[in-house]
CSV table of C-alpha atoms and ligand atoms in Angstrom, one decimal:
chain,number,residue,atom,x,y,z
A,1,MET,CA,-0.2,0.0,0.2
A,2,VAL,CA,1.3,3.2,-1.1
A,3,ALA,CA,0.6,6.2,1.2
A,4,PHE,CA,1.7,9.6,2.2
A,5,GLY,CA,3.1,11.3,-0.1
A,6,GLY,CA,4.2,7.9,-2.9
A,7,ALA,CA,3.9,10.7,-5.5
A,8,PHE,CA,4.7,8.4,-8.1
A,9,GLY,CA,2.8,5.2,-6.8
A,10,LEU,CA,-0.1,6.7,-5.9
A,11,ALA,CA,-1.9,6.6,-9.2
A,12,GLY,CA,-1.6,3.4,-9.6
A,13,VAL,CA,-3.3,2.2,-7.1
A,14,ILE,CA,-6.5,4.5,-7.6
A,15,VAL,CA,-9.4,2.7,-6.6
A,16,PRO,CA,-12.5,3.4,-7.4
A,17,ASN,CA,-14.0,7.0,-6.1
A,18,SER,CA,-10.6,8.2,-5.2
A,19,LEU,CA,-10.3,7.3,-2.1
A,20,VAL,CA,-6.4,6.6,-2.0
A,21,ASP,CA,-6.0,10.5,-3.6
A,22,ALA,CA,-5.4,10.9,0.0
A,23,TRP,CA,-1.7,11.5,0.7
A,24,ALA,CA,0.0,12.1,-3.0
A,25,GLU,CA,0.1,16.0,-4.0
A,26,GLU,CA,-1.8,16.4,-7.2
A,27,SER,CA,-2.5,13.1,-7.7
A,28,GLU,CA,-5.7,13.6,-9.8
A,29,THR,CA,-3.9,16.7,-12.3
A,30,ASN,CA,-0.6,14.2,-12.2
A,31,SER,CA,-1.6,10.8,-12.2
A,32,HIS,CA,1.1,9.5,-14.2
A,33,GLY,CA,2.1,6.9,-11.9
A,34,VAL,CA,0.3,4.2,-13.5
A,35,GLY,CA,2.5,1.3,-13.8
A,36,GLN,CA,5.2,1.8,-11.1
A,37,SER,CA,4.8,-0.4,-8.5
A,38,GLU,CA,6.2,-0.8,-5.2
A,39,ALA,CA,8.9,-3.3,-6.6
A,40,GLU,CA,9.7,-0.7,-9.3
A,41,GLN,CA,10.6,2.1,-7.1
A,42,GLY,CA,12.7,-0.7,-4.3
A,43,VAL,CA,11.0,-0.1,-1.4
A,44,VAL,CA,9.8,-1.7,0.9
A,45,GLY,CA,6.8,0.0,3.3
A,46,HIS,CA,6.2,3.4,2.8
A,47,VAL,CA,7.5,5.8,0.6
A,48,LEU,CA,7.2,9.4,2.5
A,49,ASN,CA,8.3,12.9,1.1
A,50,GLY,CA,9.8,15.5,1.9
A,51,LEU,CA,12.9,14.3,3.8
A,52,SER,CA,15.5,15.1,1.3
A,53,LEU,CA,16.8,18.3,-0.8
A,54,SER,CA,17.0,15.9,-3.8
A,55,ALA,CA,14.9,13.5,-5.4
A,56,ASP,CA,14.4,12.5,-9.5
A,57,GLY,CA,17.3,14.0,-10.2
A,58,TYR,CA,16.3,17.4,-8.5
A,59,VAL,CA,18.2,19.6,-5.8
A,60,LEU,CA,16.7,22.2,-4.4
A,61,SER,CA,19.1,24.7,-3.9
A,62,PRO,CA,20.2,26.2,-0.8
A,63,LEU,CA,17.8,29.1,0.4
A,64,ASP,CA,18.6,32.9,0.8
A,65,SER,CA,16.2,35.2,3.5
A,66,PRO,CA,16.4,37.8,5.8
A,67,ARG,CA,18.9,36.8,8.3
A,68,ALA,CA,17.2,38.7,11.6
A,69,VAL,CA,13.6,38.3,13.3
A,70,GLY,CA,11.1,41.0,12.1
A,71,VAL,CA,13.4,41.8,9.1
A,72,LEU,CA,11.3,42.3,6.0
A,73,GLY,CA,13.3,40.4,2.7
A,74,GLU,CA,13.0,38.0,0.3
A,75,ILE,CA,12.9,34.4,0.5
A,76,THR,CA,14.4,32.8,-2.4
A,77,PHE,CA,15.6,29.9,-4.0
A,78,GLN,CA,16.5,28.0,-6.9
A,79,VAL,CA,15.2,23.7,-7.9
A,80,LEU,CA,18.3,23.1,-10.3
A,81,ASP,CA,18.1,19.5,-12.2
A,82,GLU,CA,20.8,16.8,-12.2
A,83,LEU,CA,23.8,19.0,-13.9
A,84,GLY,CA,23.3,21.9,-11.6
A,85,GLU,CA,21.4,23.8,-13.6
A,86,PRO,CA,18.0,26.1,-12.5
A,87,VAL,CA,14.6,24.8,-13.7
A,88,THR,CA,12.3,27.2,-15.8
A,89,GLU,CA,9.8,25.9,-16.6
A,90,PHE,CA,7.1,23.9,-14.3
A,91,THR,CA,3.7,22.4,-14.6
A,92,THR,CA,0.6,24.0,-12.9
A,93,ALA,CA,-0.7,22.4,-10.0
A,94,HIS,CA,-3.6,23.4,-8.0
A,95,GLY,CA,-3.6,27.0,-9.7
A,96,GLU,CA,0.1,27.2,-9.0
A,97,ASP,CA,3.6,26.5,-10.5
A,98,LEU,CA,5.3,25.7,-7.1
A,99,HIS,CA,4.0,25.5,-3.7
A,100,LEU,CA,6.2,26.4,-0.6
A,101,ILE,CA,5.7,25.4,2.7
A,102,VAL,CA,7.5,26.6,5.2
A,103,VAL,CA,6.6,25.5,9.4
A,104,ARG,CA,8.9,25.8,12.1
A,105,THR,CA,10.5,22.3,13.6
A,106,ASP,CA,7.9,22.4,16.8
A,107,GLY,CA,5.2,22.6,14.1
A,108,ALA,CA,4.8,26.4,15.0
A,109,GLN,CA,5.1,29.6,12.2
A,110,PHE,CA,3.6,27.4,9.4
A,111,HIS,CA,3.0,29.4,6.1
A,112,HIS,CA,1.8,28.3,2.4
A,113,VAL,CA,2.7,30.5,0.0
A,114,HIS,CA,3.4,31.0,-4.0
A,115,PRO,CA,6.4,32.5,-5.0
A,116,GLU,CA,7.1,34.0,-8.1
A,117,LEU,CA,9.6,32.6,-10.9
A,118,THR,CA,11.6,34.7,-12.7
A,119,GLU,CA,11.9,33.0,-15.6
A,120,SER,CA,15.4,33.5,-16.9
A,121,THR,CA,17.2,32.5,-14.0
A,122,GLY,CA,15.0,29.9,-12.3
A,123,ILE,CA,15.2,32.1,-8.9
A,124,TRP,CA,11.8,32.0,-6.7
A,125,SER,CA,11.2,34.7,-4.3
A,126,ALA,CA,8.4,35.8,-2.1
A,127,PRO,CA,8.3,38.6,0.2
A,128,TRP,CA,9.8,37.6,3.5
A,129,ALA,CA,10.3,38.5,6.9
A,130,TRP,CA,10.8,35.5,10.1
A,131,GLY,CA,8.5,36.1,12.8
A,132,GLU,CA,9.8,34.5,15.3
A,133,ALA,CA,14.0,32.4,15.6
A,134,GLY,CA,14.4,29.0,15.6
A,135,THR,CA,14.6,26.0,13.2
A,136,TYR,CA,12.5,25.9,10.0
A,137,ARG,CA,11.8,23.3,7.6
A,138,VAL,CA,11.1,24.8,3.7
A,139,TYR,CA,9.0,22.3,1.4
A,140,ALA,CA,9.1,23.2,-2.5
A,141,ASP,CA,6.5,20.8,-4.3
A,142,PHE,CA,6.5,21.5,-7.5
A,143,THR,CA,5.8,18.9,-10.8
A,144,PRO,CA,8.4,18.9,-13.4
A,145,THR,CA,7.4,19.0,-17.2
A,146,THR,CA,8.7,16.1,-18.0
A,147,GLU,CA,6.2,13.7,-19.8
A,148,GLY,CA,4.9,11.3,-16.7
A,149,ALA,CA,6.5,13.3,-14.4
A,150,SER,CA,4.5,13.3,-10.9
A,151,SER,CA,4.6,16.0,-8.0
A,152,ILE,CA,8.0,16.4,-5.9
A,153,THR,CA,8.6,17.7,-2.4
A,154,LEU,CA,12.5,18.9,-1.8
A,155,THR,CA,13.3,20.1,1.6
A,156,ARG,CA,16.1,22.3,3.5
A,157,THR,CA,16.4,23.4,6.9
A,158,VAL,CA,16.9,26.8,7.5
A,159,GLU,CA,18.0,28.3,11.1
A,160,VAL,CA,16.3,31.9,12.2
A,161,ALA,CA,19.0,33.3,15.0
A,162,GLY,CA,17.5,33.7,18.4
A,163,ASP,CA,15.7,32.7,21.7
A,164,PHE,CA,12.6,30.6,21.6
A,165,ALA,CA,10.2,28.7,23.2
A,166,PRO,CA,8.9,25.5,21.4
A,167,VAL,CA,5.4,25.2,21.6
A,168,GLU,CA,4.1,22.1,23.2
A,169,LYS,CA,2.4,19.4,20.8
A,170,THR,CA,-0.5,18.1,22.9
A,171,VAL,CA,-3.6,16.4,20.3
A,172,ARG,CA,-5.9,19.2,19.5
A,173,GLN,CA,-8.9,18.4,17.1
A,174,THR,CA,-10.3,21.7,17.3
A,175,THR,CA,-9.2,24.9,17.1
A,176,GLU,CA,-9.7,28.5,16.6
A,177,VAL,CA,-8.8,30.5,13.6
A,178,ASP,CA,-9.4,34.3,12.6
A,179,GLY,CA,-13.2,34.0,14.2
A,180,PHE,CA,-14.1,30.4,13.0
A,181,THR,CA,-14.0,27.4,15.1
A,182,VAL,CA,-12.6,24.4,12.6
A,183,ALA,CA,-13.6,20.7,14.6
A,184,LEU,CA,-11.7,17.6,12.9
A,185,HIS,CA,-13.6,14.1,13.4
A,186,GLY,CA,-12.4,11.2,12.6
A,187,ASP,CA,-9.2,8.9,13.3
A,188,LEU,CA,-5.6,8.4,11.8
A,189,VAL,CA,-4.9,4.7,11.4
A,190,ALA,CA,-1.6,3.7,10.4
A,191,GLY,CA,-1.8,1.3,6.9
A,192,SER,CA,-5.6,1.9,6.0
A,193,SER,CA,-7.3,4.7,5.0
A,194,ASN,CA,-9.6,6.7,7.1
A,195,GLN,CA,-11.9,9.4,6.6
A,196,LEU,CA,-11.3,12.3,8.3
A,197,THR,CA,-14.3,15.0,8.6
A,198,ILE,CA,-13.4,19.0,9.3
A,199,SER,CA,-16.6,21.2,10.4
A,200,ILE,CA,-16.3,25.2,10.6
A,201,THR,CA,-18.6,27.2,12.4
A,202,ARG,CA,-18.6,31.2,12.9
A,203,ASP,CA,-20.5,32.2,16.0
A,204,GLY,CA,-22.1,29.1,16.5
A,205,GLU,CA,-23.4,29.0,13.4
A,206,PRO,CA,-22.3,26.2,10.1
A,207,VAL,CA,-20.3,27.9,7.5
A,208,ARG,CA,-21.4,27.1,4.4
A,209,THR,CA,-20.0,29.7,2.2
A,210,LEU,CA,-16.3,27.7,1.9
A,211,GLU,CA,-15.2,28.9,-1.6
A,212,PRO,CA,-12.7,26.9,-3.9
A,213,TYR,CA,-8.8,27.9,-3.1
A,214,LEU,CA,-6.1,26.4,-5.6
A,215,GLY,CA,-8.7,23.9,-6.9
A,216,ALA,CA,-10.0,22.5,-4.0
A,217,PHE,CA,-12.5,23.2,-0.6
A,218,GLY,CA,-9.4,22.3,1.2
A,219,HIS,CA,-6.2,21.4,1.2
A,220,LEU,CA,-5.2,19.6,4.2
A,221,VAL,CA,-1.3,19.4,4.7
A,222,ALA,CA,0.1,16.9,7.5
A,223,LEU,CA,3.9,16.6,8.5
A,224,ARG,CA,4.5,13.5,10.8
A,225,GLU,CA,6.0,14.4,14.1
A,226,GLY,CA,9.6,13.6,14.5
A,227,ASP,CA,11.0,13.4,10.9
A,228,LEU,CA,8.9,16.0,9.5
A,229,ALA,CA,8.1,13.7,6.5
A,230,TYR,CA,5.3,15.4,4.6
A,231,LEU,CA,2.2,15.3,2.7
A,232,HIS,CA,-0.4,16.9,0.9
A,233,VAL,CA,-4.1,15.5,0.9
A,234,HIS,CA,-7.0,17.3,-1.1
A,235,ALA,CA,-10.4,17.6,-0.2
A,236,GLU,CA,-12.5,14.5,-1.7
A,237,GLY,CA,-15.1,14.7,-4.0
A,238,GLU,CA,-15.5,16.4,-7.6
A,239,ASP,CA,-13.2,19.3,-8.1
A,240,PRO,CA,-15.5,22.7,-6.8
A,241,THR,CA,-16.7,24.8,-10.2
A,242,VAL,CA,-16.0,28.7,-9.9
A,243,GLY,CA,-18.5,30.4,-7.8
A,244,ALA,CA,-19.2,26.9,-5.9
A,245,THR,CA,-19.3,27.0,-2.1
A,246,ALA,CA,-19.3,23.9,0.5
A,247,GLY,CA,-19.8,23.9,3.7
A,248,PRO,CA,-19.9,23.4,7.2
A,249,ASP,CA,-18.1,20.1,6.5
A,250,ILE,CA,-15.2,18.7,4.1
A,251,ALA,CA,-14.2,15.2,4.2
A,252,PHE,CA,-10.4,13.8,3.6
A,253,ALA,CA,-9.4,10.4,3.1
A,254,ALA,CA,-6.1,10.1,5.0
A,255,GLU,CA,-3.6,6.9,6.0
A,256,ALA,CA,-0.9,7.4,8.3
A,257,PRO,CA,2.3,5.2,7.3
A,258,THR,CA,3.1,4.9,10.5
A,259,ALA,CA,1.4,5.2,14.2
A,260,GLY,CA,2.3,8.2,16.1
A,261,ARG,CA,2.0,12.0,16.2
A,262,TYR,CA,0.8,14.5,12.9
A,263,LEU,CA,0.6,17.7,12.9
A,264,LEU,CA,-2.2,19.0,10.2
A,265,TYR,CA,-2.4,22.4,8.6
A,266,LEU,CA,-6.2,22.6,6.8
A,267,ASP,CA,-6.1,25.9,4.1
A,268,PHE,CA,-9.4,27.0,3.5
A,269,GLN,CA,-11.2,30.4,1.9
A,270,VAL,CA,-14.2,32.2,3.1
A,271,ASP,CA,-15.4,35.8,1.6
A,272,GLY,CA,-11.7,35.9,-0.4
A,273,GLU,CA,-9.5,35.0,2.5
A,274,VAL,CA,-7.7,32.1,3.1
A,275,HIS,CA,-7.3,30.6,6.7
A,276,THR,CA,-5.1,28.1,8.5
A,277,ALA,CA,-6.4,25.8,11.0
A,278,GLU,CA,-3.8,23.6,13.1
A,279,PHE,CA,-4.2,20.5,14.3
A,280,ILE,CA,-2.3,17.2,16.1
A,281,LEU,CA,-3.5,14.0,15.9
A,282,ASP,CA,-2.1,11.1,17.2
A,283,ALA,CA,-2.4,8.0,14.9
A,284,THR,CA,-3.3,4.2,16.1
A,285,HIS,CA,-1.9,1.2,15.1
A,286,GLY,CA,-4.2,-0.6,12.7
A,287,ASP,CA,-4.9,-3.1,15.3
A,288,GLY,CA,-6.2,0.3,17.3
A,289,THR,CA,-4.1,0.9,20.0
A,290,GLN,CA,-2.6,3.9,20.5
A,291,GLY,CA,0.6,5.0,18.8
A,292,ASN,CA,2.7,7.4,20.9
A,293,ASP,CA,2.5,5.8,23.7
A,294,GLU,CA,5.3,5.8,25.4
A,295,SER,CA,5.4,3.0,27.1
A,296,HIS,CA,5.5,0.9,23.6
A,297,SER,CA,9.0,2.6,22.8
A,298,GLY,CA,11.1,-0.6,23.9
A,299,GLY,CA,7.6,-3.5,22.8
A,300,HIS,CA,8.0,-3.2,19.5
B,1,LIG,CU1,0.5,26.2,-2.7
């Protein structure tokens, strides 16, 4: 079973009604992985995304960004090919040629932005200021123009000088953001696809005016605590048409590669504004036992 960012394997195991759509960024628009079996990938178990600065011959260059907290500047980088040449053409996926996710390693300070490409140089840039010190993981999520290419997620670490107090990562299934209450129902289970439903209310009233954002009513990024492996899940159902609205519930099919703790970030749009709701969830073992229980650490 391929899951958790099996960007190439996913399409090959798509089941009717696209349950496994989960965990693979852009699987519906880039379902080119057909025929590439796990065996061909030479991988036993899950293929995880967002753990390396290189993949499939592509390399994420070092990033340049403001040197200190609170300084407004730019974050810039290139995607390089195997010859070290900057890549200047990409396949648009979910409305953008490249999605940049930035998060501190404690899960705080999450950002999802869309930098601009200077085609003559292959340099991506976005206005940037670090809000707090700490160690950050930056993920560049893109799809090459190569025939049959699947999306790729490359990552690097950036250190921002200064003191910081890591936030505590306790399970959080309901969260408040910008006046919205966002509740997540359902369980993450290792090795099997499960439905997660997210319900959005404002002042106690269900929100029925969710708007499509980048081609879906909701984008869910999940990071595995411990290595911050990356996955990107899109809301289930038909791709929304322009002008369509949805809510208060959005459903996702999700499968965790292992038991343990996951950090989840939902991007949703209401009245033209994008909001990000953060959750922390423990995935259970397939047999229903808790994943993050310390008492298990020596037991398996
Ligand atoms: Cu994006």
